[in-house]
Amino acid sequence: MKMRNHWIEFVYQNVQTIRNFFVPFVGVTIFNPTSLQWPVIVGIFAVLTVLWSFVSWFNHTFSLTENSIVIERGVLSKSVNTIPLESVRSVHTSDSLIKRWLKIENVKVETIGGDEVLFVLKHAVVQRLEKEIFKQPLSTKPSNNTWRLGIKNLVILSLDVRILLPAISFGFWLFGKATDWLKDDLPKGSFLKSDAKNVLHLSFWLEHGWVIFLSAVGLLLLIWVASGIRTFLKYGRYVLSRESEELIVSYGVLNRKTYRIPVHYIRSIVLEEPLRFLMTGSVRVKVENVGIGSGEEATIELFPIVQKQRLQTYLNAYLPEFTYEKPRTKSPTQGYILYALHNLFSGFSLFIYVLLGFLIYYTSLSIYSYAGWLIIVWLHSYIQWKNNAVGYKQKGFITVQRWRRGKRETTVFLSHYLQSVKCIQTGIDRACRVQTYTLYVYSEALIEEYTIRHIEMSLKQNFYKILQKKGLKFHY
């Protein structure tokens, strides 16, 4: 039996087309309002668009046979894609408030090689599809072994450091307004010369400072509440469960999403620790599928936030195939110097040096601002060095820990997915008796690489032994 996208998709496609051509049509109408032919042209275009959309929608069909999924599409040229059920990597479903009322869902079937098939089907059809693929229906009720996201964890998730930026910007705006209020009382040029410290009088702060402070704090609280609402809408009703050999992750209040992942296709787990997580001893856990797609489906959140000291307990309950062990091999002391040298002479640092020189020459900015930048570089280098580590002694796993994008990121992947290792050693690396390793890890969508900088040279032999067991090559 052939099935098609729900009729709501046909309506959606036409609305999208109208939205895309609305501005050009309005523009032509404004510049040529007296043309009698223009309404006729618009009418003919609208009719042709609707007819083409209907024919495209009608010819895009979905069939589920005993052993395969058959996708047919095309108007002028016909294409047929036959997907064996055994080639399906995972099934993701999502819906919105309107689609929930209509009892339909977006269903995305991910196949070998990272290819994806997206349809909008009735809920009953989705249930049948999952039953055929996974040999058992997806229950809408959580199983006995489920994990839920608590209120305390939602509060921590909402404390995103990005909510501070609007409040800080608002504070600077208030400070600028305060200087404008007092500029008539200040000597000319005080904003650029040494008497800039008199920009604000003490009497002004005594009278109005508390208003500025409370305004900034009030805005910060308002933004935090908005961030809390956004977090609740995204992670509300979060449920993780395991049924046989599949993990089922479901979350969302308005736009609810459900991911069903066969455990034997999971290649690695990723532990993320932003600053607020490090302060609370928490960690975010994601899983990566072998045939990953893109965007949000590439790494699916298994635990948005859990206590790190209980991480292994949760893994044992839901993903016992993986074990986390803190990586022990860290960058030696001389690696810190190499990190600092790399950051001091990076392209971004050179840009900052030029920018500071320009500001110092044309404004009252002090030359000591260079010292401030150097302190930031040295601190950042220390954080990178401190969080750079690798673990390989745990049987069957390789652990890579790095500092990336303002958070500590630890990847634990199965060692049999390691394809090759490249070693890079500069002259200064050789003098410090360290080198940089790049691990190439298998993925059906792409070859991923993990770089471990300035680690001791003896690590090379250990990676070589791992690759020898697979009969693969090692790049020196």
Short mmCIF file of C-alpha atoms in Angstrom, two decimals:
data_model
loop_
_atom_site.label_atom_id
_atom_site.label_comp_id
_atom_site.label_asym_id
_atom_site.label_seq_id
_atom_site.Cartn_x
_atom_site.Cartn_y
_atom_site.Cartn_z
CA MET A 1 0.00 0.00 0.00
CA LYS A 2 1.39 3.39 -1.02
CA MET A 3 1.26 6.23 1.48
CA ARG A 4 1.85 9.94 1.00
CA ASN A 5 2.78 12.87 3.15
CA HIS A 6 -0.14 14.23 5.14
CA TRP A 7 -2.16 16.89 3.32
CA ILE A 8 -0.82 19.49 5.75
CA GLU A 9 2.54 19.18 3.93
CA PHE A 10 0.85 20.16 0.65
CA VAL A 11 -0.58 23.26 2.34
CA TYR A 12 2.78 24.03 3.95
CA GLN A 13 4.63 23.88 0.62
CA ASN A 14 2.21 26.38 -0.94
CA VAL A 15 2.46 28.72 2.03
CA GLN A 16 6.26 28.58 1.73
CA THR A 17 6.05 29.44 -1.98
CA ILE A 18 3.70 32.38 -1.32
CA ARG A 19 6.01 33.68 1.39
CA ASN A 20 9.07 33.46 -0.86
CA PHE A 21 7.44 35.36 -3.73
CA PHE A 22 5.35 37.81 -1.66
CA VAL A 23 7.96 40.58 -1.51
CA PRO A 24 8.81 40.50 -5.26
CA PHE A 25 5.11 40.56 -6.18
CA VAL A 26 4.43 43.49 -3.86
CA GLY A 27 7.46 45.35 -5.22
CA VAL A 28 6.36 44.95 -8.85
CA THR A 29 2.81 45.98 -7.93
CA ILE A 30 4.02 49.18 -6.24
CA PHE A 31 6.18 50.21 -9.20
CA ASN A 32 3.54 49.26 -11.78
CA PRO A 33 0.17 49.78 -10.08
CA THR A 34 -1.84 50.61 -13.25
CA SER A 35 -0.95 47.46 -15.21
CA LEU A 36 -4.06 45.41 -16.00
CA GLN A 37 -2.02 42.38 -17.03
CA TRP A 38 -0.24 42.02 -13.71
CA PRO A 39 -3.20 40.47 -11.76
CA VAL A 40 -3.63 37.96 -14.60
CA ILE A 41 0.06 37.03 -14.45
CA VAL A 42 -0.12 36.61 -10.69
CA GLY A 43 -3.25 34.45 -11.00
CA ILE A 44 -1.72 32.19 -13.65
CA PHE A 45 1.47 31.83 -11.56
CA ALA A 46 -0.57 30.94 -8.45
CA VAL A 47 -2.60 28.29 -10.31
CA LEU A 48 0.52 26.73 -11.85
CA THR A 49 2.27 26.73 -8.45
CA VAL A 50 -0.63 24.98 -6.74
CA LEU A 51 -0.92 22.40 -9.56
CA TRP A 52 2.81 21.68 -9.52
CA SER A 53 2.84 21.36 -5.73
CA PHE A 54 -0.11 18.96 -5.86
CA VAL A 55 1.46 16.77 -8.56
CA SER A 56 4.79 16.71 -6.65
CA TRP A 57 3.00 15.84 -3.42
CA PHE A 58 0.91 13.15 -5.11
CA ASN A 59 3.93 11.48 -6.74
CA HIS A 60 5.99 11.42 -3.55
CA THR A 61 4.99 8.06 -2.06
CA PHE A 62 6.13 5.83 0.75
CA SER A 63 5.66 2.04 0.79
CA LEU A 64 6.49 -0.42 3.54
CA THR A 65 6.97 -4.01 2.41
CA GLU A 66 7.97 -7.04 4.44
CA ASN A 67 11.71 -6.43 4.10
CA SER A 68 12.17 -2.92 2.74
CA ILE A 69 11.03 0.69 2.50
CA VAL A 70 10.31 1.98 -1.02
CA ILE A 71 10.41 5.73 -1.72
CA GLU A 72 9.10 7.00 -5.07
CA ARG A 73 9.17 10.63 -6.18
CA GLY A 74 9.39 12.85 -9.22
CA VAL A 75 7.10 14.40 -11.85
CA LEU A 76 9.05 14.76 -15.07
CA SER A 77 11.58 12.12 -14.03
CA LYS A 78 10.81 9.23 -11.71
CA SER A 79 13.17 7.97 -8.97
CA VAL A 80 12.72 4.89 -6.78
CA ASN A 81 14.76 4.31 -3.64
CA THR A 82 14.53 0.85 -2.05
CA ILE A 83 15.92 0.66 1.50
CA PRO A 84 16.27 -2.75 3.19
CA LEU A 85 14.98 -2.63 6.76
CA GLU A 86 18.28 -4.07 8.01
CA SER A 87 20.04 -0.96 6.65
CA VAL A 88 18.10 1.44 8.88
CA ARG A 89 20.35 2.98 11.54
CA SER A 90 17.80 4.92 13.58
CA VAL A 91 14.34 6.47 13.52
CA HIS A 92 13.63 9.97 14.79
CA THR A 93 10.16 11.44 15.24
CA SER A 94 9.09 14.97 16.09
CA ASP A 95 5.91 16.98 16.17
CA SER A 96 4.55 20.43 16.92
CA LEU A 97 1.46 21.52 18.80
CA ILE A 98 -0.61 21.69 15.60
CA LYS A 99 0.65 18.33 14.34
CA ARG A 100 -0.11 16.79 17.71
CA TRP A 101 -3.73 17.95 17.35
CA LEU A 102 -3.83 16.41 13.87
CA LYS A 103 -2.23 13.17 15.21
CA ILE A 104 0.65 13.31 12.73
CA GLU A 105 4.43 13.27 13.16
CA ASN A 106 7.60 14.06 11.28
CA VAL A 107 9.47 10.79 10.90
CA LYS A 108 13.11 10.68 9.81
CA VAL A 109 14.63 7.34 8.91
CA GLU A 110 18.44 7.31 8.90
CA THR A 111 20.14 4.69 6.76
CA ILE A 112 23.66 3.39 6.22
CA GLY A 113 25.94 6.12 4.91
CA GLY A 114 24.09 8.88 6.74
CA ASP A 115 21.28 9.18 4.17
CA GLU A 116 17.95 10.38 5.58
CA VAL A 117 14.33 9.93 4.51
CA LEU A 118 11.80 12.43 5.88
CA PHE A 119 8.02 12.02 5.76
CA VAL A 120 5.01 13.43 7.60
CA LEU A 121 2.78 10.49 8.52
CA LYS A 122 -0.07 9.63 10.83
CA HIS A 123 0.89 8.43 14.27
CA ALA A 124 -0.52 4.95 13.63
CA VAL A 125 1.62 4.59 10.49
CA VAL A 126 4.73 5.65 12.41
CA GLN A 127 3.98 3.02 15.03
CA ARG A 128 3.67 0.36 12.34
CA LEU A 129 6.94 1.47 10.75
CA GLU A 130 8.82 1.23 14.04
CA LYS A 131 7.27 -2.14 14.74
CA GLU A 132 8.51 -3.50 11.40
CA ILE A 133 12.00 -2.03 11.76
CA PHE A 134 12.64 -2.81 15.41
CA LYS A 135 10.33 -5.85 15.63
CA GLN A 136 8.45 -4.26 18.51
CA PRO A 137 6.21 -1.17 18.82
CA LEU A 138 7.42 2.03 20.39
CA SER A 139 5.46 2.46 23.57
CA THR A 140 4.25 5.95 24.38
CA LYS A 141 4.40 5.02 28.05
CA PRO A 142 7.83 5.01 29.70
CA SER A 143 9.17 1.66 30.79
CA ASN A 144 10.03 0.89 34.38
CA ASN A 145 13.70 1.70 33.77
CA THR A 146 13.42 5.40 32.89
CA TRP A 147 15.36 8.55 33.71
CA ARG A 148 13.68 11.95 33.95
CA LEU A 149 15.01 15.48 34.11
CA GLY A 150 14.35 17.15 37.48
CA ILE A 151 13.50 20.77 38.31
CA LYS A 152 16.94 21.40 39.85
CA ASN A 153 18.64 20.29 36.65
CA LEU A 154 16.36 22.50 34.55
CA VAL A 155 17.39 25.50 36.69
CA ILE A 156 21.10 24.77 36.13
CA LEU A 157 20.54 24.31 32.39
CA SER A 158 18.85 27.72 32.20
CA LEU A 159 21.89 29.46 33.75
CA ASP A 160 23.56 29.97 30.40
CA VAL A 161 26.46 32.44 30.49
CA ARG A 162 25.03 34.06 27.35
CA ILE A 163 22.23 35.60 29.39
CA LEU A 164 24.82 37.87 31.06
CA LEU A 165 25.71 39.61 27.79
CA PRO A 166 22.43 41.56 27.38
CA ALA A 167 22.59 42.66 31.03
CA ILE A 168 26.22 43.81 30.64
CA SER A 169 25.30 45.66 27.44
CA PHE A 170 22.42 47.31 29.25
CA GLY A 171 24.80 48.35 32.05
CA PHE A 172 27.17 49.99 29.55
CA TRP A 173 24.19 51.74 27.97
CA LEU A 174 23.16 53.13 31.36
CA PHE A 175 26.74 54.22 32.03
CA GLY A 176 26.77 56.07 28.70
CA LYS A 177 23.50 57.78 29.58
CA ALA A 178 24.95 58.81 32.94
CA THR A 179 27.96 60.41 31.27
CA ASP A 180 25.62 62.25 28.89
CA TRP A 181 23.71 63.66 31.87
CA LEU A 182 26.94 65.04 33.37
CA LYS A 183 28.79 66.14 30.24
CA ASP A 184 27.78 69.80 30.69
CA ASP A 185 29.53 69.87 34.09
CA LEU A 186 32.79 68.33 32.86
CA PRO A 187 35.74 70.13 31.28
CA LYS A 188 36.11 69.82 27.52
CA GLY A 189 38.06 66.74 26.39
CA SER A 190 37.67 64.91 29.72
CA PHE A 191 36.54 61.77 27.92
CA LEU A 192 39.91 61.35 26.20
CA LYS A 193 42.47 62.84 28.63
CA SER A 194 43.83 62.09 32.07
CA ASP A 195 40.94 63.72 33.92
CA ALA A 196 38.56 61.02 32.58
CA LYS A 197 38.37 59.63 36.10
CA ASN A 198 36.10 62.59 36.94
CA VAL A 199 33.51 61.53 34.37
CA LEU A 200 31.05 60.66 37.12
CA HIS A 201 30.81 62.61 40.33
CA LEU A 202 30.46 60.76 43.62
CA SER A 203 27.25 62.64 44.29
CA PHE A 204 25.72 61.22 41.13
CA TRP A 205 26.41 57.63 42.21
CA LEU A 206 25.07 58.29 45.68
CA GLU A 207 21.86 59.59 44.17
CA HIS A 208 21.34 57.41 41.09
CA GLY A 209 23.76 54.49 41.36
CA TRP A 210 21.28 52.18 43.06
CA VAL A 211 18.77 52.80 40.25
CA ILE A 212 21.33 51.75 37.62
CA PHE A 213 22.35 48.70 39.67
CA LEU A 214 18.77 47.54 40.28
CA SER A 215 17.89 48.09 36.61
CA ALA A 216 20.77 45.90 35.48
CA VAL A 217 19.92 43.20 38.06
CA GLY A 218 16.23 43.35 37.11
CA LEU A 219 17.07 42.90 33.44
CA LEU A 220 19.35 39.99 34.31
CA LEU A 221 16.54 38.29 36.26
CA LEU A 222 14.09 38.92 33.43
CA ILE A 223 16.46 37.36 30.90
CA TRP A 224 17.07 34.43 33.24
CA VAL A 225 13.31 33.81 33.54
CA ALA A 226 13.03 33.91 29.75
CA SER A 227 15.96 31.48 29.52
CA GLY A 228 14.22 29.22 32.05
CA ILE A 229 11.03 29.19 29.98
CA ARG A 230 13.01 28.38 26.82
CA THR A 231 14.83 25.56 28.63
CA PHE A 232 11.56 24.14 29.94
CA LEU A 233 9.95 24.21 26.50
CA LYS A 234 12.97 22.44 25.02
CA TYR A 235 13.71 19.84 27.75
CA GLY A 236 10.34 19.56 29.48
CA ARG A 237 8.92 16.01 29.82
CA TYR A 238 12.38 14.58 29.18
CA VAL A 239 12.32 10.79 29.35
CA LEU A 240 15.13 8.33 28.64
CA SER A 241 14.45 4.61 28.56
CA ARG A 242 15.93 1.44 27.16
CA GLU A 243 13.96 -1.34 25.54
CA SER A 244 15.97 -4.40 24.62
CA GLU A 245 18.79 -3.18 22.33
CA GLU A 246 17.40 0.31 21.65
CA LEU A 247 17.70 3.62 23.50
CA ILE A 248 14.62 5.85 23.40
CA VAL A 249 15.01 9.58 24.10
CA SER A 250 11.93 11.80 24.14
CA TYR A 251 11.67 15.47 25.14
CA GLY A 252 9.94 18.78 24.38
CA VAL A 253 6.72 20.50 25.43
CA LEU A 254 5.49 22.25 22.28
CA ASN A 255 7.75 20.58 19.72
CA ARG A 256 8.20 17.07 21.04
CA LYS A 257 11.00 14.91 19.63
CA THR A 258 11.64 11.21 19.97
CA TYR A 259 14.85 9.43 18.99
CA ARG A 260 15.18 5.67 18.82
CA ILE A 261 18.77 4.45 18.47
CA PRO A 262 20.01 0.86 18.19
CA VAL A 263 22.75 0.50 20.81
CA HIS A 264 25.09 -1.48 18.56
CA TYR A 265 25.29 1.52 16.17
CA ILE A 266 26.55 3.90 18.85
CA ARG A 267 30.19 4.71 18.15
CA SER A 268 31.07 7.02 21.03
CA ILE A 269 29.82 9.07 23.95
CA VAL A 270 30.69 12.74 24.44
CA LEU A 271 30.90 14.39 27.86
CA GLU A 272 30.55 18.18 27.90
CA GLU A 273 31.31 20.35 30.92
CA PRO A 274 30.66 24.09 30.49
CA LEU A 275 31.77 26.44 33.26
CA ARG A 276 28.49 26.24 35.18
CA PHE A 277 28.68 22.43 35.01
CA LEU A 278 32.24 22.45 36.34
CA MET A 279 31.10 24.61 39.27
CA THR A 280 28.24 22.22 40.13
CA GLY A 281 30.08 18.95 39.39
CA SER A 282 27.72 18.16 36.51
CA VAL A 283 28.20 16.81 33.00
CA ARG A 284 26.18 16.59 29.78
CA VAL A 285 26.28 13.21 28.00
CA LYS A 286 25.71 12.77 24.27
CA VAL A 287 25.88 9.72 22.03
CA GLU A 288 27.14 9.59 18.44
CA ASN A 289 25.69 7.19 15.91
CA VAL A 290 27.92 5.48 13.32
CA GLY A 291 25.94 6.74 10.34
CA ILE A 292 25.42 10.18 11.76
CA GLY A 293 23.27 12.72 10.05
CA SER A 294 23.79 16.43 10.57
CA GLY A 295 22.90 19.10 13.10
CA GLU A 296 21.03 18.01 16.19
CA GLU A 297 20.74 14.39 15.07
CA ALA A 298 24.54 14.06 14.72
CA THR A 299 25.00 13.89 18.50
CA ILE A 300 21.89 13.11 20.53
CA GLU A 301 21.71 14.15 24.17
CA LEU A 302 21.43 11.12 26.40
CA PHE A 303 21.62 13.01 29.71
CA PRO A 304 21.30 16.81 29.41
CA ILE A 305 22.79 17.08 32.90
CA VAL A 306 23.81 14.55 35.58
CA GLN A 307 26.21 14.54 38.50
CA LYS A 308 29.58 13.41 37.24
CA GLN A 309 30.27 11.26 40.30
CA ARG A 310 27.19 9.18 39.41
CA LEU A 311 27.92 9.05 35.69
CA GLN A 312 29.08 5.43 35.62
CA THR A 313 25.99 4.35 37.57
CA TYR A 314 23.75 5.87 34.87
CA LEU A 315 25.85 4.35 32.10
CA ASN A 316 25.57 0.93 33.72
CA ALA A 317 21.79 1.32 33.83
CA TYR A 318 21.19 2.58 30.28
CA LEU A 319 24.37 2.08 28.26
CA PRO A 320 26.51 -0.64 29.89
CA GLU A 321 28.37 -1.10 26.59
CA PHE A 322 30.40 2.01 27.49
CA THR A 323 32.61 2.71 30.48
CA TYR A 324 34.06 6.07 31.48
CA GLU A 325 37.48 6.23 33.06
CA LYS A 326 39.26 9.52 33.65
CA PRO A 327 42.13 9.89 31.13
CA ARG A 328 45.48 9.59 32.91
CA THR A 329 48.04 10.59 30.26
CA LYS A 330 48.30 14.38 30.36
CA SER A 331 50.48 16.91 28.64
CA PRO A 332 53.80 17.39 30.50
CA THR A 333 54.82 20.73 32.01
CA GLN A 334 56.66 21.87 28.90
CA GLY A 335 53.41 21.44 26.97
CA TYR A 336 52.06 24.51 28.78
CA ILE A 337 54.84 26.64 27.30
CA LEU A 338 54.03 25.34 23.83
CA TYR A 339 50.33 26.15 24.27
CA ALA A 340 51.23 29.68 25.41
CA LEU A 341 53.59 30.27 22.47
CA HIS A 342 50.97 29.01 20.02
CA ASN A 343 48.30 31.33 21.45
CA LEU A 344 50.63 34.35 21.73
CA PHE A 345 51.50 34.22 18.02
CA SER A 346 48.21 32.99 16.59
CA GLY A 347 46.43 34.96 13.90
CA PHE A 348 43.77 36.15 16.34
CA SER A 349 46.41 37.41 18.82
CA LEU A 350 48.19 39.33 16.04
CA PHE A 351 44.88 40.98 15.15
CA ILE A 352 44.38 41.96 18.81
CA TYR A 353 47.89 43.45 18.96
CA VAL A 354 47.16 45.64 15.92
CA LEU A 355 43.74 46.66 17.27
CA LEU A 356 45.14 47.60 20.69
CA GLY A 357 47.90 49.63 19.04
CA PHE A 358 45.29 51.54 17.03
CA LEU A 359 43.17 52.24 20.12
CA ILE A 360 46.17 53.30 22.20
CA TYR A 361 47.28 55.77 19.51
CA TYR A 362 43.89 57.36 18.84
CA THR A 363 42.24 57.13 22.29
CA SER A 364 43.18 57.35 25.94
CA LEU A 365 43.53 53.57 26.24
CA SER A 366 46.57 52.73 28.34
CA ILE A 367 49.54 50.75 27.00
CA TYR A 368 48.97 48.43 29.96
CA SER A 369 46.07 46.95 27.98
CA TYR A 370 48.73 44.78 26.29
CA ALA A 371 49.53 43.33 29.70
CA GLY A 372 45.84 42.59 30.22
CA TRP A 373 45.68 40.69 26.93
CA LEU A 374 48.82 38.73 27.78
CA ILE A 375 47.26 37.68 31.11
CA ILE A 376 44.15 36.45 29.25
CA VAL A 377 46.32 34.47 26.80
CA TRP A 378 48.35 32.84 29.56
CA LEU A 379 45.19 31.89 31.51
CA HIS A 380 43.57 30.43 28.40
CA SER A 381 46.73 28.48 27.62
CA TYR A 382 46.77 27.11 31.16
CA ILE A 383 43.15 25.96 30.86
CA GLN A 384 43.89 24.26 27.53
CA TRP A 385 46.97 22.54 28.93
CA LYS A 386 45.24 21.48 32.15
CA ASN A 387 42.34 19.87 30.29
CA ASN A 388 44.42 18.13 27.60
CA ALA A 389 44.61 14.38 28.23
CA VAL A 390 44.17 10.98 26.63
CA GLY A 391 43.34 7.53 27.97
CA TYR A 392 44.11 4.31 26.14
CA LYS A 393 44.73 1.69 28.86
CA GLN A 394 41.05 0.89 29.29
CA LYS A 395 40.41 -2.22 27.19
CA GLY A 396 38.30 -1.54 24.11
CA PHE A 397 38.09 2.26 24.56
CA ILE A 398 40.09 5.40 23.79
CA THR A 399 39.35 8.59 25.72
CA VAL A 400 40.27 12.04 24.40
CA GLN A 401 39.84 15.11 26.62
CA ARG A 402 40.16 18.66 25.26
CA TRP A 403 39.10 22.24 26.02
CA ARG A 404 36.90 23.43 23.17
CA ARG A 405 34.60 26.45 22.78
CA GLY A 406 34.57 27.39 26.43
CA LYS A 407 33.94 23.91 27.81
CA ARG A 408 35.76 20.71 28.65
CA GLU A 409 34.88 18.01 26.13
CA THR A 410 35.67 14.34 26.65
CA THR A 411 35.05 11.77 23.91
CA VAL A 412 35.03 8.04 24.67
CA PHE A 413 34.95 5.93 21.51
CA LEU A 414 35.35 2.25 20.80
CA SER A 415 38.96 1.56 19.82
CA HIS A 416 37.98 -0.68 16.89
CA TYR A 417 36.66 2.44 15.11
CA LEU A 418 40.18 3.94 15.09
CA GLN A 419 41.38 3.98 11.46
CA SER A 420 44.79 5.66 11.58
CA VAL A 421 47.02 7.91 13.66
CA LYS A 422 49.20 10.77 12.42
CA CYS A 423 52.11 12.16 14.43
CA ILE A 424 53.31 15.75 14.01
CA GLN A 425 56.52 16.99 15.65
CA THR A 426 58.07 20.40 15.07
CA GLY A 427 61.59 21.37 16.08
CA ILE A 428 60.46 22.92 19.35
CA ASP A 429 58.29 19.84 20.02
CA ARG A 430 61.34 17.66 19.57
CA ALA A 431 63.31 19.83 22.00
CA CYS A 432 60.51 19.49 24.56
CA ARG A 433 60.20 15.73 23.86
CA VAL A 434 56.49 15.92 22.95
CA GLN A 435 54.45 15.60 19.78
CA THR A 436 50.93 16.11 18.47
CA TYR A 437 48.70 13.15 17.58
CA THR A 438 45.72 13.19 15.22
CA LEU A 439 43.36 10.21 15.58
CA TYR A 440 41.20 9.38 12.56
CA VAL A 441 37.97 7.66 13.64
CA TYR A 442 35.57 5.85 11.34
CA SER A 443 32.15 7.26 10.53
CA GLU A 444 29.95 6.33 7.57
CA ALA A 445 29.19 9.97 6.90
CA LEU A 446 32.78 11.22 7.19
CA ILE A 447 36.17 10.50 8.70
CA GLU A 448 36.41 12.36 11.99
CA GLU A 449 39.66 13.41 13.57
CA TYR A 450 40.68 14.15 17.15
CA THR A 451 43.85 16.15 17.78
CA ILE A 452 45.82 15.71 21.01
CA ARG A 453 48.50 18.36 21.32
CA HIS A 454 51.87 18.19 23.04
CA ILE A 455 51.67 14.70 24.58
CA GLU A 456 54.66 12.54 25.48
CA MET A 457 56.34 10.68 22.62
CA SER A 458 55.94 7.20 24.12
CA LEU A 459 52.21 7.28 23.36
CA LYS A 460 53.00 6.48 19.74
CA GLN A 461 53.80 2.84 20.47
CA ASN A 462 50.52 2.30 22.30
CA PHE A 463 48.47 3.57 19.37
CA TYR A 464 50.58 1.44 17.06
CA LYS A 465 49.66 -1.68 19.03
CA ILE A 466 45.96 -0.85 18.79
CA LEU A 467 46.20 -0.47 15.02
CA GLN A 468 48.30 -3.63 14.67
CA LYS A 469 45.43 -5.66 16.08
CA LYS A 470 43.24 -4.35 13.23
CA GLY A 471 45.90 -4.71 10.56
CA LEU A 472 45.84 -0.97 9.81
CA LYS A 473 48.62 1.50 9.13
CA PHE A 474 50.26 4.03 11.39
CA HIS A 475 51.42 7.36 9.90
CA TYR A 476 54.66 8.79 11.29
#
